[in-house]
Short mmCIF file of C-alpha atoms and ligand atoms in Angstrom, two decimals:
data_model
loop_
_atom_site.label_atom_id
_atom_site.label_comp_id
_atom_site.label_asym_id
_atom_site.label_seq_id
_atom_site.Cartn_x
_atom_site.Cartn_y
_atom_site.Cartn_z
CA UNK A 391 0.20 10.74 18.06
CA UNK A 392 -1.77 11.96 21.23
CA UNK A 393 -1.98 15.50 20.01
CA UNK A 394 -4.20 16.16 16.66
CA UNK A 395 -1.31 16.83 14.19
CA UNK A 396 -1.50 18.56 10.35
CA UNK A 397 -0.49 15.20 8.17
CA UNK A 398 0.23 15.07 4.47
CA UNK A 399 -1.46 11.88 2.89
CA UNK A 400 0.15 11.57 -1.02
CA UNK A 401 -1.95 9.61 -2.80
CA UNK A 402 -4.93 10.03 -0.55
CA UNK A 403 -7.80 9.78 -2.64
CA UNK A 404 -6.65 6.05 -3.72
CA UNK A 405 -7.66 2.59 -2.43
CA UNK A 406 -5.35 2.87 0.90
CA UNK A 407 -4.95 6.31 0.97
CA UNK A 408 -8.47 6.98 1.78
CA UNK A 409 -8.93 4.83 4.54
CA UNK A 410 -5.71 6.13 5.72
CA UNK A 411 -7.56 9.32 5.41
CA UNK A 412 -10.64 7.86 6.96
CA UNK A 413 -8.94 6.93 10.23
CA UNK A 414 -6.67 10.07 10.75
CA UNK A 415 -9.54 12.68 10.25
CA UNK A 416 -11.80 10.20 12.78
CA UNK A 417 -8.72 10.53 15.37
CA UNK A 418 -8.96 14.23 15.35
CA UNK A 419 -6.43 15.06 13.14
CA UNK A 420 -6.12 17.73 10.20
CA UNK A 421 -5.68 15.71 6.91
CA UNK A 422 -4.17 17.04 3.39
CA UNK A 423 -4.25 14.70 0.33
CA UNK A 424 -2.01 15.50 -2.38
CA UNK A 425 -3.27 13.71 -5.12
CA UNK A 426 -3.02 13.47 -9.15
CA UNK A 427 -6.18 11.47 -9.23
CA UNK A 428 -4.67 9.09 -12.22
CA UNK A 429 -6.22 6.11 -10.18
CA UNK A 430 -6.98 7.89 -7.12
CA UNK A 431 -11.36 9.23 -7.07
CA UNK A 432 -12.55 12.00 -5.52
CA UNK A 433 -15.85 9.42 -4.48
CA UNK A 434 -13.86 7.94 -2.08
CA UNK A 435 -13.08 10.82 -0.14
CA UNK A 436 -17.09 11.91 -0.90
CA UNK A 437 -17.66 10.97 3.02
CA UNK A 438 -15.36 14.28 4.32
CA UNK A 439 -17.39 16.66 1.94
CA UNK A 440 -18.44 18.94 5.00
CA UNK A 441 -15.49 18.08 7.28
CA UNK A 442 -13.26 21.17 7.49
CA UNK A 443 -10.74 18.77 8.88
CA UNK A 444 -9.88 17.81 5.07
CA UNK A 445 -7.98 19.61 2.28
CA UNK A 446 -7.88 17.98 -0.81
CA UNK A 447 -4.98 19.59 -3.52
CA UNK A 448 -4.81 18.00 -6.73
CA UNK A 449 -0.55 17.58 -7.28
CA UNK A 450 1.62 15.62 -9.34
CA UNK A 451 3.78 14.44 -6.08
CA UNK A 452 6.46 13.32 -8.84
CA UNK A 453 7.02 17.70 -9.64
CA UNK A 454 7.61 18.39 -6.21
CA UNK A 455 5.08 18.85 -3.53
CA UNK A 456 6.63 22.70 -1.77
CA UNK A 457 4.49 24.92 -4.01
CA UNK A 458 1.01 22.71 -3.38
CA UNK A 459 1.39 22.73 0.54
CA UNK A 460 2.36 26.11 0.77
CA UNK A 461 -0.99 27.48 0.96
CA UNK A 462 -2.13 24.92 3.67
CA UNK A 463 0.91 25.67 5.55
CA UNK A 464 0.32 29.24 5.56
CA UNK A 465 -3.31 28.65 7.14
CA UNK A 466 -2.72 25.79 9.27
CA UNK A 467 0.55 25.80 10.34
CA UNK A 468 3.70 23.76 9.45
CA UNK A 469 3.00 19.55 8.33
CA UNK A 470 4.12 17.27 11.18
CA UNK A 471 3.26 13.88 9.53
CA UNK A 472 3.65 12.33 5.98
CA UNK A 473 1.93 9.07 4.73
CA UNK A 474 3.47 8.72 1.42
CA UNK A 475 1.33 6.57 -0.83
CA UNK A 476 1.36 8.68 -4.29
CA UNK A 477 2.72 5.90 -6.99
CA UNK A 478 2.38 4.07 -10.19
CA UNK A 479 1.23 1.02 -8.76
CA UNK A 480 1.53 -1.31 -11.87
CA UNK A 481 4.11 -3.28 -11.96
CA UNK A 482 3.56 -4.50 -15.63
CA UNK A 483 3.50 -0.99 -16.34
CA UNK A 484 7.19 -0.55 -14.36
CA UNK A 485 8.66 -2.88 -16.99
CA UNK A 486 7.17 -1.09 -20.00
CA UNK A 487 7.68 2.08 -19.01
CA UNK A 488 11.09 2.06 -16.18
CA UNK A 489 12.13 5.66 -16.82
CA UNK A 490 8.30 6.91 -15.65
CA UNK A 491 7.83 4.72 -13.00
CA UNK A 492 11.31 5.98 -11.22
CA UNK A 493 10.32 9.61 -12.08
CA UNK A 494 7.14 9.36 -10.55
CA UNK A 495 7.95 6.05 -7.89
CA UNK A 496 11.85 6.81 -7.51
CA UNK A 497 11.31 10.80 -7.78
CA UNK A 498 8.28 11.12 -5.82
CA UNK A 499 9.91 9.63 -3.41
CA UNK A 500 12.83 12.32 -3.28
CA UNK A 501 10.26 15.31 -3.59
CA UNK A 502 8.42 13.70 -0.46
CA UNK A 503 11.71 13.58 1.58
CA UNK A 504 13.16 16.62 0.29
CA UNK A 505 10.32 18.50 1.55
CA UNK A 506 10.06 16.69 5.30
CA UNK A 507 13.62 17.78 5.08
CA UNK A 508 13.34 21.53 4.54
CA UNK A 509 10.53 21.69 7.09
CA UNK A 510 11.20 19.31 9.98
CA UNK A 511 8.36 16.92 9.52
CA UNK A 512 8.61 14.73 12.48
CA UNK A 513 8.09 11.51 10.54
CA UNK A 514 7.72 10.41 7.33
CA UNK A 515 5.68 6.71 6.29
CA UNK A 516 6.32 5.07 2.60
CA UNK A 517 4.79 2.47 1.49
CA UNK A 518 7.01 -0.07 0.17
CA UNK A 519 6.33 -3.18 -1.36
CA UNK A 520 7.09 -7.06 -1.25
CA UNK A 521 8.23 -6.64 -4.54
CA UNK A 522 11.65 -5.23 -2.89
CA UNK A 523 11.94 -9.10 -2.43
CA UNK A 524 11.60 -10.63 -6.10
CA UNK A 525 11.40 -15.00 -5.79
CA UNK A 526 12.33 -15.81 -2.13
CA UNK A 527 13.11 -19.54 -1.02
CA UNK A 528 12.44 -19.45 2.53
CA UNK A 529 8.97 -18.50 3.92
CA UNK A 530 7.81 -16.75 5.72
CA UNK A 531 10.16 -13.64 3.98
CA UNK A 532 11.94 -11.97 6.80
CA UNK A 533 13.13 -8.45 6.47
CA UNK A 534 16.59 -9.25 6.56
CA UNK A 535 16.95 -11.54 3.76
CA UNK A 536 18.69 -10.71 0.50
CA UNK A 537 16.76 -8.28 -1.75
CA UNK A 538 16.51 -9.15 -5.93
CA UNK A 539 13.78 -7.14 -7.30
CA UNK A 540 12.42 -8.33 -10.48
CA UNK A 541 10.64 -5.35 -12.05
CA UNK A 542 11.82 -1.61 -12.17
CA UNK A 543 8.66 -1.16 -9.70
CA UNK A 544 10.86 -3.34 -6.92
CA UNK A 545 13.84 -1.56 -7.61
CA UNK A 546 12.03 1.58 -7.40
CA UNK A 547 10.33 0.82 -4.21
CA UNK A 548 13.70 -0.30 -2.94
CA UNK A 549 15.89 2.93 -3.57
CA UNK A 550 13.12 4.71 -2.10
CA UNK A 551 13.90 2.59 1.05
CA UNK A 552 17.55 3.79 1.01
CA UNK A 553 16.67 7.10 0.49
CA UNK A 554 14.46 6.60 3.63
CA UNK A 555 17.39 5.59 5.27
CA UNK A 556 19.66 8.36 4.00
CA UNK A 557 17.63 11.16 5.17
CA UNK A 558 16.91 10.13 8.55
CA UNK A 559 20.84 8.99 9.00
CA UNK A 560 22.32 12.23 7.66
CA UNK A 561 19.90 14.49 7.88
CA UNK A 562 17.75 13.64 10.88
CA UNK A 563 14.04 12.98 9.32
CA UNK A 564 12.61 10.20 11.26
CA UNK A 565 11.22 7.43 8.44
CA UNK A 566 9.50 4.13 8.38
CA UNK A 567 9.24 2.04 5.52
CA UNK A 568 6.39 -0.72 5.43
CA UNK A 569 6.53 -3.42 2.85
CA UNK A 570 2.50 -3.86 1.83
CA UNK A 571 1.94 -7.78 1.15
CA UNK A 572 -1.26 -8.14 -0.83
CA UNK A 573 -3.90 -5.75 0.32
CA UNK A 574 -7.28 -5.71 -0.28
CA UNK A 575 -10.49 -4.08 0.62
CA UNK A 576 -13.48 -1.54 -0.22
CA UNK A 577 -12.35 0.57 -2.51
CA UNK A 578 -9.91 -1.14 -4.78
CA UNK A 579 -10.37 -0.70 -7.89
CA UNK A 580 -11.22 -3.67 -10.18
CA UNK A 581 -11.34 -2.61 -13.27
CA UNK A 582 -7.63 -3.10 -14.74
CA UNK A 583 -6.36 -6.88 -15.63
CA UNK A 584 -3.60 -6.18 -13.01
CA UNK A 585 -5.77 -4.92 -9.93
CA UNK A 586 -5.62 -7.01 -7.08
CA UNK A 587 -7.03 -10.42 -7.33
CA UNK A 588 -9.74 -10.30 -4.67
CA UNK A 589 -10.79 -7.29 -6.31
CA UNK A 590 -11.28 -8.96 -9.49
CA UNK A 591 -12.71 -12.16 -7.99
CA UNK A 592 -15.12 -9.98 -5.82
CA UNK A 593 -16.28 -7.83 -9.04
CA UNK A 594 -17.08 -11.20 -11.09
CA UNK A 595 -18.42 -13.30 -8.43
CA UNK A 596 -20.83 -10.54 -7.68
CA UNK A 597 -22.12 -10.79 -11.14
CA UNK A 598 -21.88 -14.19 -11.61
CA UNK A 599 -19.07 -14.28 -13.80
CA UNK A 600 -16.54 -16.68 -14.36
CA UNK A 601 -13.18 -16.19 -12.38
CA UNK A 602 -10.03 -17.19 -13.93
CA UNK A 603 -7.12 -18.54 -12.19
CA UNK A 604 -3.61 -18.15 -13.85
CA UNK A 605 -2.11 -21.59 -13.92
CA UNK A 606 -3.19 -24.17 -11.90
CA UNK A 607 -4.36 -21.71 -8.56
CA UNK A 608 -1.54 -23.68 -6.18
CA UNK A 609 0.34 -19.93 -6.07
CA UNK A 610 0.04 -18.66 -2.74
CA UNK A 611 -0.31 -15.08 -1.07
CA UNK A 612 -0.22 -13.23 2.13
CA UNK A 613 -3.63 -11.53 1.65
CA UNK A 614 -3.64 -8.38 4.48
CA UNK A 615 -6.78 -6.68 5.11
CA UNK A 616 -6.69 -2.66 4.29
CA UNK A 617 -8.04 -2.03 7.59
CA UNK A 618 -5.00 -3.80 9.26
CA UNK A 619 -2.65 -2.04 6.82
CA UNK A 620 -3.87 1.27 8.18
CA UNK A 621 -3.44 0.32 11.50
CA UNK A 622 0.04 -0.42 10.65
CA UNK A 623 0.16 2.98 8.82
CA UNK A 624 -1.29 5.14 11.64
CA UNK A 625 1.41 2.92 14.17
CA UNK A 626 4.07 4.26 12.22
CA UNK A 627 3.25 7.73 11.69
CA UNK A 628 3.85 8.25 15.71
CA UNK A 629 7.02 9.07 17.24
CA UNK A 630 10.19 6.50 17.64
CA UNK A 631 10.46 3.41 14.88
CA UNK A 632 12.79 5.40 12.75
CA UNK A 633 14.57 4.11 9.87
CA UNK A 634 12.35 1.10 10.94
CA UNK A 635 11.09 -1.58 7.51
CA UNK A 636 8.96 -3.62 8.40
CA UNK A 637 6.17 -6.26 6.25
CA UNK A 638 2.86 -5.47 6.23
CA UNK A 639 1.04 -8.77 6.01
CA UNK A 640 -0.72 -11.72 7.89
CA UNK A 641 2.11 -14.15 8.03
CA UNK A 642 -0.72 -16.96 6.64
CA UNK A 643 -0.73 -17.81 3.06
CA UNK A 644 -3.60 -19.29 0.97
CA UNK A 645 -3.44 -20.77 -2.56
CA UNK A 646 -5.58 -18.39 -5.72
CA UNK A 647 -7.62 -21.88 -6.11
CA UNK A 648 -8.54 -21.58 -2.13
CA UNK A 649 -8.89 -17.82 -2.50
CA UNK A 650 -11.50 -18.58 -5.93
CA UNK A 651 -13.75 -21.31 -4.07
CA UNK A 652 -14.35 -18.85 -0.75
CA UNK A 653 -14.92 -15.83 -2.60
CA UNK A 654 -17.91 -18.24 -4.91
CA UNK A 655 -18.93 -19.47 -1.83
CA UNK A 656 -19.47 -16.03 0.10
CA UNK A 657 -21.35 -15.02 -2.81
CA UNK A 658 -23.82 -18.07 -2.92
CA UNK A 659 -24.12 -17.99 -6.86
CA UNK A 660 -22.31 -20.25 -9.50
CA UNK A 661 -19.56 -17.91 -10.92
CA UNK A 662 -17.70 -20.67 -12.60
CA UNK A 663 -13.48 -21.11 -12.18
CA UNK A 664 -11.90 -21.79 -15.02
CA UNK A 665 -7.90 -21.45 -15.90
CA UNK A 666 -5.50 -19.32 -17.93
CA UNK A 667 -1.73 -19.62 -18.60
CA UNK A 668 0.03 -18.68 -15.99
CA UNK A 669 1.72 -15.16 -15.82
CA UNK A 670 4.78 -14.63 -16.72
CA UNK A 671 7.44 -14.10 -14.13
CA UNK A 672 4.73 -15.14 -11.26
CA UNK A 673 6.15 -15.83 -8.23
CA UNK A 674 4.50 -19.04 -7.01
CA UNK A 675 4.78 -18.56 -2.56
CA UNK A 676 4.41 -15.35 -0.72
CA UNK A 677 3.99 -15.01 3.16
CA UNK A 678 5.21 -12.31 5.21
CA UNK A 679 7.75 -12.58 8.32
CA UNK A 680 5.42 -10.24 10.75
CA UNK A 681 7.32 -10.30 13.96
CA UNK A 682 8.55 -6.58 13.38
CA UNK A 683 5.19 -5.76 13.19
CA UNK A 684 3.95 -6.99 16.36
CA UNK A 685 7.24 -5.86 18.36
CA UNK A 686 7.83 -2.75 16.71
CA UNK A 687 4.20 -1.63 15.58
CA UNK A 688 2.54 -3.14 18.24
CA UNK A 689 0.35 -4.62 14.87
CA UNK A 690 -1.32 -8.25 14.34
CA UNK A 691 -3.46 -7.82 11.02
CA UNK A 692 -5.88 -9.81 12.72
CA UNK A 693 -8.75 -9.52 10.23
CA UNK A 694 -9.59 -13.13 9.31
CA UNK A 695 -9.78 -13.26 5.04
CA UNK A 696 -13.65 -14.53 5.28
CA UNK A 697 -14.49 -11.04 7.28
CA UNK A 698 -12.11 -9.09 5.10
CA UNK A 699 -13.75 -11.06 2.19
CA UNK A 700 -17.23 -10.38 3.42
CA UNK A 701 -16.74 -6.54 3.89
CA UNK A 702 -15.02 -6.54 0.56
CA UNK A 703 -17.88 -7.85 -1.11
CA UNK A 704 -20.51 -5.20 0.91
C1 UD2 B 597 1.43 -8.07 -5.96
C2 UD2 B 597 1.11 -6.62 -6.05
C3 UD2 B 597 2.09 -5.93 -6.94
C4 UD2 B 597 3.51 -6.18 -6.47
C5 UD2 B 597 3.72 -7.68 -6.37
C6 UD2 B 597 5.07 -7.97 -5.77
C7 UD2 B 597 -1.27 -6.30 -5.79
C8 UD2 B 597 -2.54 -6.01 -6.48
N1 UD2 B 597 -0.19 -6.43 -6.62
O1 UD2 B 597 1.26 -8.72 -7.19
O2 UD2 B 597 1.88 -4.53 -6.94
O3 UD2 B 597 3.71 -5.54 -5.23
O4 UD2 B 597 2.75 -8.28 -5.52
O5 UD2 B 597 5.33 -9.32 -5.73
O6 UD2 B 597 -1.18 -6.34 -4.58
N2 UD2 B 597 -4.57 -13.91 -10.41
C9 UD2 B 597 -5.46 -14.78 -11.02
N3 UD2 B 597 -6.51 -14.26 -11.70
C10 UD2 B 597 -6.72 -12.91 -11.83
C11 UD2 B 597 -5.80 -12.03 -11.22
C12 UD2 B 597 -4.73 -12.57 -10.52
O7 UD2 B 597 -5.32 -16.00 -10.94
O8 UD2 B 597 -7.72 -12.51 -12.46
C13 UD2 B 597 -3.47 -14.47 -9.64
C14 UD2 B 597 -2.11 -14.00 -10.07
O9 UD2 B 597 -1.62 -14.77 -11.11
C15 UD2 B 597 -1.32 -14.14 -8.77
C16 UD2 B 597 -2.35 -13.88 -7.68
O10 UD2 B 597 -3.61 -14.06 -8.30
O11 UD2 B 597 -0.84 -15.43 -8.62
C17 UD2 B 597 -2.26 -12.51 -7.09
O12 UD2 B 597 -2.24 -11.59 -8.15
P1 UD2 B 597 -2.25 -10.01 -7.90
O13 UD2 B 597 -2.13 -9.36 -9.24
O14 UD2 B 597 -3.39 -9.63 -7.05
O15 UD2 B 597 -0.95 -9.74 -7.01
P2 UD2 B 597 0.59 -10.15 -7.22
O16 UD2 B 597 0.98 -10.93 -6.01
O17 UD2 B 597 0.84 -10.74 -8.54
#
């Protein structure tokens, strides 16, 4: 995007969507975050308080997002861009709940599209999931293979892929969809038993807590920095790739136990690891195919886990 553009961030006051947010308003460009704030806080948008660069609208994306941006169309000019992060991003909760999470994950999805529809936005971005996947033999997990999603979250994420696909085929939006691996980062929330591991980890460690490892710590994941996955974000969000999917990951795996002793380490106290059952339904190897990336996004996520550990932990 060479010209500063008027983009639509859903879900921009959460963990990615802010530094989403961070990187578009530092490249010039005129940011609107749609938001319910459910997980989402307005302290990590806090930085932009006296940027006039940033509108902040508080929106359930899942009702339909034509009567929120209508003001900040009116004074700005029509939306160009859409990152579309706004979601229920529990996948436990997808199983207990699977009507909400496709009203909100499904549905969102459609309002999103819907809207980019009506008024020509040159490109939407969604952020899909490598739960689209469900267990996978063969590693690293290339686009291509054959999808079985195990939770209503994957099949949720997935649909919204072929409604992706739909609207720029018939109807001529331009979408990417980018399957997020494990991201972590400043900013992600720790405090639910389903956050993100490193979060977790990071949170204890720090106060010399004890971290516990579901099962015997030999399960592995592609762990992708955020600031990577916004690089892959912002890659997107520019002209050409459409009806592009494409992982959003390292293509290196490393085992919880691994993941447990460097996180201890980096902190230089004596959080003790000590084990749980494992989870239910856990898959036990993750690690992204990221050739599509690098040809198509022009993307390595390059940051190496003990930097993206140590700025986590700052
Ligand atoms: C990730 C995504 C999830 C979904 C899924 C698809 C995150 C946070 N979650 O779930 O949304 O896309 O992939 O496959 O990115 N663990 C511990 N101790 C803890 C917490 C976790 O040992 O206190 C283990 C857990 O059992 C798992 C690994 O750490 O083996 C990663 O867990 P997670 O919840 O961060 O992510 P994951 O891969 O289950």
């Amino acid at each position: 995007m060479a010209h500063p553009t008027l983009a639509v961030v859903t879900g921009g006051a959460g963990f990615i969507g802010s530094h989403t947010v961070d990187k578009l308003i530092a490249a010039g460009h005129r940011v609107v975050v749609l938001d319910n704030f459910s997980t989402g806080k307005r302290a990590n948008l806090a930085q932009h308080a006296q940027s006039d660069r940033l509108t902040i609208v508080e929106c359930d994306v899942g009702h339909g997002i034509f009567a929120a941006l209508a003001p900040v169309t009116a004074k700005y000019g029509p939306v160009e861009r859409i990152v579309h992060l706004a979601a229920q991003v529990s996948v436990v909760s997808s199983v207990a709940n699977p009507m909400t999470d496709m009203q909100i994950n499904y549905g969102g999805t459609l309002h999103v599209l819907e809207y980019a529809r009506a008024s020509g936005v040159k490109k939407v971005v969604f952020a899909s999931s490598a739960a689209v996947y469900g267990e996978v033999t063969t590693l690293p997990v290339a686009e291509d293979i054959h999808l079985q999603p195990m939770s209503p979250y994957g099949i949720d994420k997935l649909s919204s892929e072929y409604a992706l696909d739909y609207y720029a085929n018939v109807h001529g939006v331009p979408t990417t969809a980018l399957r997020f691996f494990n991201v972590y980062g400043p900013r992600q929330d720790p405090t639910s038993p389903y956050s993100g591991v490193i979060s977790i980890f990071s949170d204890r460690a720090k106060a010399g807590r004890p971290l516990l490892i579901f099962g015997d710590g030999g399960q592995t994941r592609d762990f992708v920095f955020v600031g990577d996955v916004v690089r892959a974000i912002v890659s997107a969000l520019g002209d050409g790739n459409s009806r592009l999917i494409a992982n959003v990951g390292t293509g290196q795996e490393i085992s919880v136990k691994e993941l447990a002793r460097t996180i201890v380490e980096l902190c230089g106290n004596k959080s003790p690891i000590q084990h749980a059952p494992a989870r239910a339904g856990e898959i036990l190897k993750s690690r992204a195919r990221v050739d599509r990336l690098r040809d198509q996004l022009g993307v390595v996520a390059e940051t190496k886990l003990v930097d993206g550990l140590r700025a986590t932990l700052a």
